[in-house]
Short mmCIF file of C-alpha atoms and ligand atoms in Angstrom, two decimals:
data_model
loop_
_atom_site.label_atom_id
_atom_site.label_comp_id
_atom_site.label_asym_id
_atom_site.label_seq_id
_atom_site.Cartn_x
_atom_site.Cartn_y
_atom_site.Cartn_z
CA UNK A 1 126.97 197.60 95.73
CA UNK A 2 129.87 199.64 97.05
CA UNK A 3 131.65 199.05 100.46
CA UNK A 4 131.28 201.98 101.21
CA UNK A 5 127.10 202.39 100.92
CA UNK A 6 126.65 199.13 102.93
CA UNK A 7 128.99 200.16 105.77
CA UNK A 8 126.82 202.86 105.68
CA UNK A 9 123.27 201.15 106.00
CA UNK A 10 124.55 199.09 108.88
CA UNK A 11 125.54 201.89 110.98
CA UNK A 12 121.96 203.47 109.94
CA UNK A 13 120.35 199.70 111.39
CA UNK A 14 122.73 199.68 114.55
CA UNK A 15 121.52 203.08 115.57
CA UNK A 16 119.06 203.22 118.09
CA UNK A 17 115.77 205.26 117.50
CA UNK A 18 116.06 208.92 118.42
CA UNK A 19 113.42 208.74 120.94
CA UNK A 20 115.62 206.00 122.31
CA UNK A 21 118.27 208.47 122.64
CA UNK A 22 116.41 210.01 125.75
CA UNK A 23 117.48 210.69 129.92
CA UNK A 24 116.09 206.79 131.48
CA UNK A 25 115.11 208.96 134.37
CA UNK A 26 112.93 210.93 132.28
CA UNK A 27 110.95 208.85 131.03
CA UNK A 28 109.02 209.26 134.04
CA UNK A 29 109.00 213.09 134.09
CA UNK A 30 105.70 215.52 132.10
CA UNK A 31 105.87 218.28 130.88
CA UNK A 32 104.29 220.82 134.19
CA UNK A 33 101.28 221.75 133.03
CA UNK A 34 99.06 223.55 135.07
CA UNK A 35 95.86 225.13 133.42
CA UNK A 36 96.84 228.49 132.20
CA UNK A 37 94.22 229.09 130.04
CA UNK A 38 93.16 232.94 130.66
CA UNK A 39 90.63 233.54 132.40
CA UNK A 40 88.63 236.77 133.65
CA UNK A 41 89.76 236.77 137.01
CA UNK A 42 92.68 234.51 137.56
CA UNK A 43 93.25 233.24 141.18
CA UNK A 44 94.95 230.37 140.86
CA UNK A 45 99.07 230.84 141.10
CA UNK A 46 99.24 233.03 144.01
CA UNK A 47 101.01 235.63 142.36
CA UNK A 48 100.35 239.31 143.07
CA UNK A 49 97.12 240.64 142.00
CA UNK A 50 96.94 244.41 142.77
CA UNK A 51 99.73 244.70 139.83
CA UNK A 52 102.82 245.40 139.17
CA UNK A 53 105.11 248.07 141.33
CA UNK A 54 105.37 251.29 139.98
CA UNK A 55 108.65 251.74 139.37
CA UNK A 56 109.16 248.38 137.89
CA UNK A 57 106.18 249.39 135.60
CA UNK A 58 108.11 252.33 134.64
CA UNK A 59 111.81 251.22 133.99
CA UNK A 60 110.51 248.42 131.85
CA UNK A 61 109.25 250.93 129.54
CA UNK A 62 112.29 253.15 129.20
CA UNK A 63 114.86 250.46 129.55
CA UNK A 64 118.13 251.86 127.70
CA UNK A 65 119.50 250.12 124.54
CA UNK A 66 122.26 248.20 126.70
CA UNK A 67 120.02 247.01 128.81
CA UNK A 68 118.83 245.10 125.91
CA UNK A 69 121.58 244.40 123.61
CA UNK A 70 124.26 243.81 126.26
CA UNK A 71 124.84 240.47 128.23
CA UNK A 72 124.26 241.01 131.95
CA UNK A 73 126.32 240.75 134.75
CA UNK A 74 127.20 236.51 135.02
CA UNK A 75 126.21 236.55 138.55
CA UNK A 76 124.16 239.85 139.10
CA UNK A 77 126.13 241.27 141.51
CA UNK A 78 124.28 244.55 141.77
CA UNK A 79 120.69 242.49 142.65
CA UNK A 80 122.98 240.55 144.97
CA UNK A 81 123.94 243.32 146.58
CA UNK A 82 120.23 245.31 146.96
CA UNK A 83 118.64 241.34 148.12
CA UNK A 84 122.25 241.86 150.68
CA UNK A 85 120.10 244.96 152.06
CA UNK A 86 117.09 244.10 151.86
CA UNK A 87 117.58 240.82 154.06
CA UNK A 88 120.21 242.11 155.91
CA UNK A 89 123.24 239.80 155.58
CA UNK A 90 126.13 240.07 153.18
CA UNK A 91 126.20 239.69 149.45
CA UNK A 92 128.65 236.70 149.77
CA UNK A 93 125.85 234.94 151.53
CA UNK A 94 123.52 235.40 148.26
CA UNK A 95 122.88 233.57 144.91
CA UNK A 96 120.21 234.53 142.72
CA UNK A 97 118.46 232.54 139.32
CA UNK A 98 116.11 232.51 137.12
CA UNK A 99 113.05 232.49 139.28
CA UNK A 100 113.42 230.42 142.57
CA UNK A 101 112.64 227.48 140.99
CA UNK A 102 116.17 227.75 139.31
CA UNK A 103 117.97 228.37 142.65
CA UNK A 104 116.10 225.05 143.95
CA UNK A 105 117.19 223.27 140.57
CA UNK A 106 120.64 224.29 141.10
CA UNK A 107 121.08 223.77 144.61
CA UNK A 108 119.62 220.02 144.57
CA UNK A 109 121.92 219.59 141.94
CA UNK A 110 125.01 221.01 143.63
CA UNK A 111 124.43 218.84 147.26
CA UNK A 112 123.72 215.34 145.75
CA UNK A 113 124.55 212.89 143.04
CA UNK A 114 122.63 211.02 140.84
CA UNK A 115 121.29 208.10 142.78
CA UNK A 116 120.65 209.81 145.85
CA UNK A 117 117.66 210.86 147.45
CA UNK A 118 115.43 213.66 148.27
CA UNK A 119 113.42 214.24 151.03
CA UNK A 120 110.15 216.53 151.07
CA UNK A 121 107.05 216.85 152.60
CA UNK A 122 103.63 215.78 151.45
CA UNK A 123 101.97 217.59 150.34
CA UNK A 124 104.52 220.70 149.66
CA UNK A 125 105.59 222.24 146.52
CA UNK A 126 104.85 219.55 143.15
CA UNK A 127 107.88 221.20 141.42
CA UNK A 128 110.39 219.65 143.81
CA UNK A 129 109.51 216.17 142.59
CA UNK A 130 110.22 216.92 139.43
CA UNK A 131 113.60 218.83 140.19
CA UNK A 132 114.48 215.22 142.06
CA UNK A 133 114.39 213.56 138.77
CA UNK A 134 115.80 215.93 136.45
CA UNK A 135 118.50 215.54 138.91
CA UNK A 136 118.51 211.77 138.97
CA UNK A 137 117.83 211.85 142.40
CA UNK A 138 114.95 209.09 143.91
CA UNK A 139 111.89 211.41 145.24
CA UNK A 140 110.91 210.84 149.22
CA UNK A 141 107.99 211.76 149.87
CA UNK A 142 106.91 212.47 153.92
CA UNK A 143 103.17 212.95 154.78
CA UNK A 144 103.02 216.57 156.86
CA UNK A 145 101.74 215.37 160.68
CA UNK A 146 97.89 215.82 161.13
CA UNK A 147 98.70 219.51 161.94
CA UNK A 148 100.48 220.30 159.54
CA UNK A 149 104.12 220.39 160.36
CA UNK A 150 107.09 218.20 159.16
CA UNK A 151 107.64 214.96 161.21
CA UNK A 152 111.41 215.77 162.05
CA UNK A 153 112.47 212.17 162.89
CA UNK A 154 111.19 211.00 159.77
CA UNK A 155 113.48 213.65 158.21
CA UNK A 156 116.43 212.66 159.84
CA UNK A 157 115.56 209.34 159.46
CA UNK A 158 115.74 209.58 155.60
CA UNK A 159 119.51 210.14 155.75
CA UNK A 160 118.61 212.18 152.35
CA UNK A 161 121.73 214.14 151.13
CA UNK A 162 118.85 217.05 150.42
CA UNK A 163 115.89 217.87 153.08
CA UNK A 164 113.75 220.25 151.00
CA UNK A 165 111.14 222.26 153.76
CA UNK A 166 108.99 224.82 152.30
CA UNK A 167 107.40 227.27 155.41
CA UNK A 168 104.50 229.19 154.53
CA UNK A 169 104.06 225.74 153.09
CA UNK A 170 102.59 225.22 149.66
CA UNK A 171 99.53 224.48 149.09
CA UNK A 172 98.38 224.45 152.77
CA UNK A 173 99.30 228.05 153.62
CA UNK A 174 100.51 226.95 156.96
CA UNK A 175 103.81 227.27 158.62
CA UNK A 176 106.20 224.61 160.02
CA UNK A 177 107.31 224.85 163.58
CA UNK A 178 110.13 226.52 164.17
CA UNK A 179 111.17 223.79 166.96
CA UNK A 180 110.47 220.93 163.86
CA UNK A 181 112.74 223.06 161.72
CA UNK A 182 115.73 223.00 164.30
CA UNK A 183 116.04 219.73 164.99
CA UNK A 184 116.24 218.98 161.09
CA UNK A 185 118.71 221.60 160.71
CA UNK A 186 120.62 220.02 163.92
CA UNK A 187 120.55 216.44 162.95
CA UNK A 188 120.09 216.07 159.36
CA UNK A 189 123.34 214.02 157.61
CA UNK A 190 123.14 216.44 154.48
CA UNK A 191 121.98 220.61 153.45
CA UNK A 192 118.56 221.68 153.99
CA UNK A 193 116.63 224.00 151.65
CA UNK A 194 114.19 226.19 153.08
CA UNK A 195 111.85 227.22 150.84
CA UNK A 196 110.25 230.66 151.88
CA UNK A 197 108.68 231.82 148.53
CA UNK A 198 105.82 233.27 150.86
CA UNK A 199 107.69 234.94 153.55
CA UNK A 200 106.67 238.22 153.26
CA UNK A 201 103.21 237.26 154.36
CA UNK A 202 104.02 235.24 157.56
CA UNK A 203 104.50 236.90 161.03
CA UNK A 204 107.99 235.31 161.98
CA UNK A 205 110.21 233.42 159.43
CA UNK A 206 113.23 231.88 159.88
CA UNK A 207 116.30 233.92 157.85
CA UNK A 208 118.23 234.18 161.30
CA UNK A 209 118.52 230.11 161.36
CA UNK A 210 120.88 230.71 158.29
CA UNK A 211 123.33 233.03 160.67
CA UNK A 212 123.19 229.59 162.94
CA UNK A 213 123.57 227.01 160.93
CA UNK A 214 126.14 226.50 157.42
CA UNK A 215 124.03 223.65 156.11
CA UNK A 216 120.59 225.84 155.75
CA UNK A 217 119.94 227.52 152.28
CA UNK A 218 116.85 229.42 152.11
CA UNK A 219 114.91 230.29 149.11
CA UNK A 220 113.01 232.93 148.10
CA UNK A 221 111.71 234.68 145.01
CA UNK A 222 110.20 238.18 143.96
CA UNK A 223 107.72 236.16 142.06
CA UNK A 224 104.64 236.39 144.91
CA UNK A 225 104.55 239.71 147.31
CA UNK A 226 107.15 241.50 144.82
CA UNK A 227 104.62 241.21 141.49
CA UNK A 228 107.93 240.00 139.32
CA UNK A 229 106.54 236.56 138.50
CA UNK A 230 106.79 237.20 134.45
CA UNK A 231 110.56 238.66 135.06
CA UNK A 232 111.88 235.20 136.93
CA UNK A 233 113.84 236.30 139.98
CA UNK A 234 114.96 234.41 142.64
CA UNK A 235 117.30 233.95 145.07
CA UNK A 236 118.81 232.19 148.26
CA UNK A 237 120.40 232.94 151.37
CA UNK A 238 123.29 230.67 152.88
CA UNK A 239 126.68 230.50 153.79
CA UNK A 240 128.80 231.99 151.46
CA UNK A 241 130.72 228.18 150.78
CA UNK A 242 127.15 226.59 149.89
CA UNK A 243 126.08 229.54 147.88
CA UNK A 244 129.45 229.43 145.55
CA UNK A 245 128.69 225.83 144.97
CA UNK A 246 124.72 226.90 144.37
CA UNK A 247 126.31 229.46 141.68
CA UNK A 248 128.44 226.94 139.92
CA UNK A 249 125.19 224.59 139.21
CA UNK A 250 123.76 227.26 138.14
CA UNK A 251 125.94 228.76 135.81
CA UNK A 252 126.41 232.56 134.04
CA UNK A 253 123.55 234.71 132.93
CA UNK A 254 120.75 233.57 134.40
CA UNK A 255 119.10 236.91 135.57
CA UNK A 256 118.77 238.71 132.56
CA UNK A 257 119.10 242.39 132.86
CA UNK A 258 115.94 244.08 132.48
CA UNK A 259 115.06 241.41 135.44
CA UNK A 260 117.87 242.08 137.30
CA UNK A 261 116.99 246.51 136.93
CA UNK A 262 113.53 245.96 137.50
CA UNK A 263 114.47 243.80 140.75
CA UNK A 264 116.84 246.42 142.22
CA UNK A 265 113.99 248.81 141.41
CA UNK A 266 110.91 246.59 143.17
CA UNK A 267 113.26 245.79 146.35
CA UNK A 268 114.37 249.64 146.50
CA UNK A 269 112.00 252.46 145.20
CA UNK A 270 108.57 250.43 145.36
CA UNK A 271 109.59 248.77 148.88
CA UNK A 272 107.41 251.08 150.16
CA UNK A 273 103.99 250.17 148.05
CA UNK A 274 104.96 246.51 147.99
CA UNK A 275 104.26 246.85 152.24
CA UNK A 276 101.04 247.99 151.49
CA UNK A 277 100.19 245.80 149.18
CA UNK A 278 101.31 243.08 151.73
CA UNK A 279 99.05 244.66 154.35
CA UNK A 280 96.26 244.36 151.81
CA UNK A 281 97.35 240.40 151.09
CA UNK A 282 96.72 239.80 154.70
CA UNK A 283 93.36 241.62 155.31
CA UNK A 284 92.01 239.80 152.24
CA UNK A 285 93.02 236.34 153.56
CA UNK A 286 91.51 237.31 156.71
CA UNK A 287 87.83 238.15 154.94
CA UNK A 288 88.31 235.17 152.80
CA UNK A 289 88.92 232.50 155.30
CA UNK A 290 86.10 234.29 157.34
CA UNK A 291 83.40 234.11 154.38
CA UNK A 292 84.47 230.60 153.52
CA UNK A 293 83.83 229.89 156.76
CA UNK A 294 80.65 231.71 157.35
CA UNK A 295 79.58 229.29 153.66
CA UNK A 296 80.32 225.75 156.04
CA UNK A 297 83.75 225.53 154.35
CA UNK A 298 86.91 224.78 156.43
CA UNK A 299 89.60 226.35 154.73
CA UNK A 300 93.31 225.93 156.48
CA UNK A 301 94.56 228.85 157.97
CA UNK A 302 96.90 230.76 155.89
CA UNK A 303 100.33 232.77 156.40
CA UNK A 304 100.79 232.99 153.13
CA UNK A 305 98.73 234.96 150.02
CA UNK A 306 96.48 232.25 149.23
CA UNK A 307 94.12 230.16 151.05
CA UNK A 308 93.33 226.45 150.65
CA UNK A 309 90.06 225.11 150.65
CA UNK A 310 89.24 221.20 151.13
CA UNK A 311 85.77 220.44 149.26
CA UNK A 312 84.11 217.71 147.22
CA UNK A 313 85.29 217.13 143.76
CA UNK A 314 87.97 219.89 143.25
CA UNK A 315 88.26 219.17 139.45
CA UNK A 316 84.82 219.72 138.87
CA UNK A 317 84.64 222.99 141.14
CA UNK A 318 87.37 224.46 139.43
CA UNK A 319 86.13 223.68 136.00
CA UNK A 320 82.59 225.39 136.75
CA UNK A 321 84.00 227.99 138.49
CA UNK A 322 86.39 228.93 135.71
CA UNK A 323 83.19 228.58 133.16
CA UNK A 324 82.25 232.01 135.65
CA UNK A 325 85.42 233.27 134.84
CA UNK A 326 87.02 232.80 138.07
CA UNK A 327 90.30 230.39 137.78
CA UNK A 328 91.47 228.49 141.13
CA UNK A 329 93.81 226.00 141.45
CA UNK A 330 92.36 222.68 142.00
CA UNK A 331 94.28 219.79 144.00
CA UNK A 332 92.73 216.21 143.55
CA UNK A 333 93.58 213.88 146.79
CA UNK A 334 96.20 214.90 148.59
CA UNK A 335 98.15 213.49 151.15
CA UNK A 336 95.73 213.34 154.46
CA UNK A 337 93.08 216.81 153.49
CA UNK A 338 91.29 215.03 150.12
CA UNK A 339 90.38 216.99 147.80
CA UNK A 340 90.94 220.98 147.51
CA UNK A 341 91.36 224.34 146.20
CA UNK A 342 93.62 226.33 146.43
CA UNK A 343 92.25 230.37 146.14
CA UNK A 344 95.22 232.98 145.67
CA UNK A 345 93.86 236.38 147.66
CA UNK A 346 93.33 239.76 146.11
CA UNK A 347 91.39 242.80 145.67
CA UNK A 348 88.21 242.52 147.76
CA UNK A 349 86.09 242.42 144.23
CA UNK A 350 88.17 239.77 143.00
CA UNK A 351 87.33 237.75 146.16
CA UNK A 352 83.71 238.49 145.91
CA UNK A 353 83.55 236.93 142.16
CA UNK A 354 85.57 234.19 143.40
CA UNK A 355 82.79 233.54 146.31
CA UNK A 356 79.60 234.08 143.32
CA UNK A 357 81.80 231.83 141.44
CA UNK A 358 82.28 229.02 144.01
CA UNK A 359 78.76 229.65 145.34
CA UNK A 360 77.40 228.85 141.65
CA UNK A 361 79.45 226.00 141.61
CA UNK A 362 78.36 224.33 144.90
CA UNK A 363 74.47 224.72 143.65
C1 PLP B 1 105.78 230.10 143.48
C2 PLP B 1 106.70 229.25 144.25
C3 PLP B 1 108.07 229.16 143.94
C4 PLP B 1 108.65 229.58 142.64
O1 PLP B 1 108.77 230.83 142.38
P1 PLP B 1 109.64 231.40 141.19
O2 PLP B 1 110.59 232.28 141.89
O3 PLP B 1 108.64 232.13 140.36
O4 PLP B 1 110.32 230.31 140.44
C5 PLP B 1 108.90 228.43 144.76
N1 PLP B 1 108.41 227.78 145.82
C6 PLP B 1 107.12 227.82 146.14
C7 PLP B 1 106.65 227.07 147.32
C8 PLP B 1 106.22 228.53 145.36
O5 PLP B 1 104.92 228.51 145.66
#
């Protein structure tokens, strides 16, 4: 046998396995996996569902060849500077990504180090658990009070590098109190995200606390009142030293540039029939919570386009209610409420299947 074959069979043996070769944090992390399996009417990601806006609709279909065969802009300064407008603060102050979710990623990433922890309320958004761990970070969970606002000293308490608040929360619908949110924001050690995917829908938000305070990023996307969920844009608003960082996580490219045209387009020519569309997101929650109540249920009440609905059994619910064609996102035990679902709001006829379809199931 040759030296050189049997030097090479002992570096085969000291090898590890390739499934060895993995992240130790991730061994704990699944794929997300939420049941997307179509369905008739589908209710159950609170995205928008009167459509798409026009325009959008319209420039995605005549697109020009650059927009397609070009690279974008790294940074997408033009959608920087139409978000600028459209929250009314300077394009310094933004960063955008690839779907909110990416500008959370990011900015976890860019305010801790692997080790550290994050701190989140429970029950809030389940992607920010798994953002703690693809960052290495140690997940903190803390349970929302019995009305369902953040217990500040427990926040502050944490002495988490990252506080991530999320207000319309998800998947209560409610908001946090804004007196709650300052005293974070005032004595937290690290940089609190503010995670206002739903903003559009609530009376008051809280974009002027960023003008207060340079340790406050908030979030939000044009994946919910905007109709954009399938294009991925995102963005956040902070001080322009926290949002450079935010960019550097993220890296180049990350809005592509039919997303980034068809963003400029929703938060310009369609601003005016994604109001109305928000006007219509609010009258429907209002005659949803109403018939859900008028049924016995107690469903919480909502700022945001969906409403959530504690019942017996969600798993079950949701699976006979989808068997009538009527998908709802179903929520098994969580943190003080029990079991729920969570119904995204739309056209009134949507809302009446949804009722036939949760009526059927409760019989
Ligand atoms: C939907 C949602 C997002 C993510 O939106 P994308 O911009 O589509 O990534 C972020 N936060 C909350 C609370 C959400 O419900």
């Amino acid at each position: 046998m040759g030296e050189a074959m049997s030097a090479g069979a002992l570096q085969t043996e000291a090898r590890p396995a390739a499934r060895e070769l993995v992240r130790e944090s991730y061994k704990s992390i699944s794929l997300y996996s939420p049941n997307r399996a179509p369905c008739r009417i589908d209710l159950s990601d609170n995205t928008n569902m009167w459509g798409a806006p026009p325009a959008v609709r319209w420039l995605v279909g005549s697109a020009p060849d650059p927009v397609i065969t070009r690279y974008p802009r790294a940074y997408a300064d033009e959608l920087k500077r139409a978000i600028a407008e459209y929250v009314n603060v300077d394009a310094t102050s933004i960063v955008t990504g690839c779907g909110s979710d990416d500008v959370l990623d990011s900015a976890i990433r860019a305010f801790s180090e692997p080790g550290e922890s994050l701190a989140y309320p429970d029950p809030s958004f389940p992607m920010v658990e798994i953002f703690a761990r693809m960052n290495g970070l140690t997940p903190r969970a803390i349970p929302l009070t019995a009305d369902y606002d953040v217990d500040a000293d427990a926040f502050i308490a944490s002495r988490a590098p990252v506080i991530y608040l999320c207000s319309p929360n998800n998947p209560t619908g409610t908001s946090l109190s804004r007196d709650s949110i300052e005293r974070i924001i005032a004595d937290a050690p690290g940089v609190v995200i503010l995670d206002e995917a739903y903003a559009e829908f609530v009376d008051s938000n809280f974009l002027d606390l960023v003008r207060e305070s340079d340790r406050l990023i908030i979030t939000r996307t044009l994946s919910k009142a905007f109709g954009l969920a399938g294009l991925r844009v995102g963005y956040a608003v902070g001080s322009p030293a926290l949002v450079r960082e935010i960019e550097k996580s993220r890296g180049p490219y990350k809005v592509s540039s039919l997303a980034e045209q068809a963003a400029i387009a929703a938060l310009t020519y369609d601003r005016r029939w994604v109001e109305d569309r928000i006007v219509d997101a609010r009258d429907a929650r209002a005659a949803l919570t109403q018939r859900l109540r008028a049924r016995g249920f107690s469903p919480l009440q909502s700022q945001s386009n969906f409403v959530l609905v504690p019942v017996k059994e969600a798993a079950k619910l949701a699976a006979t209610m989808r068997n009538a064609g009527v998908a709802v996102r179903p929520f098994s035990g969580l943190t003080g409420i029990g079991d729920a679902i969570r119904i995204t709001v739309g056209p009134l006829d949507m809302i009446d299947a949804c009722l036939t379809a949760l009526d059927e199931g409760q019989s």
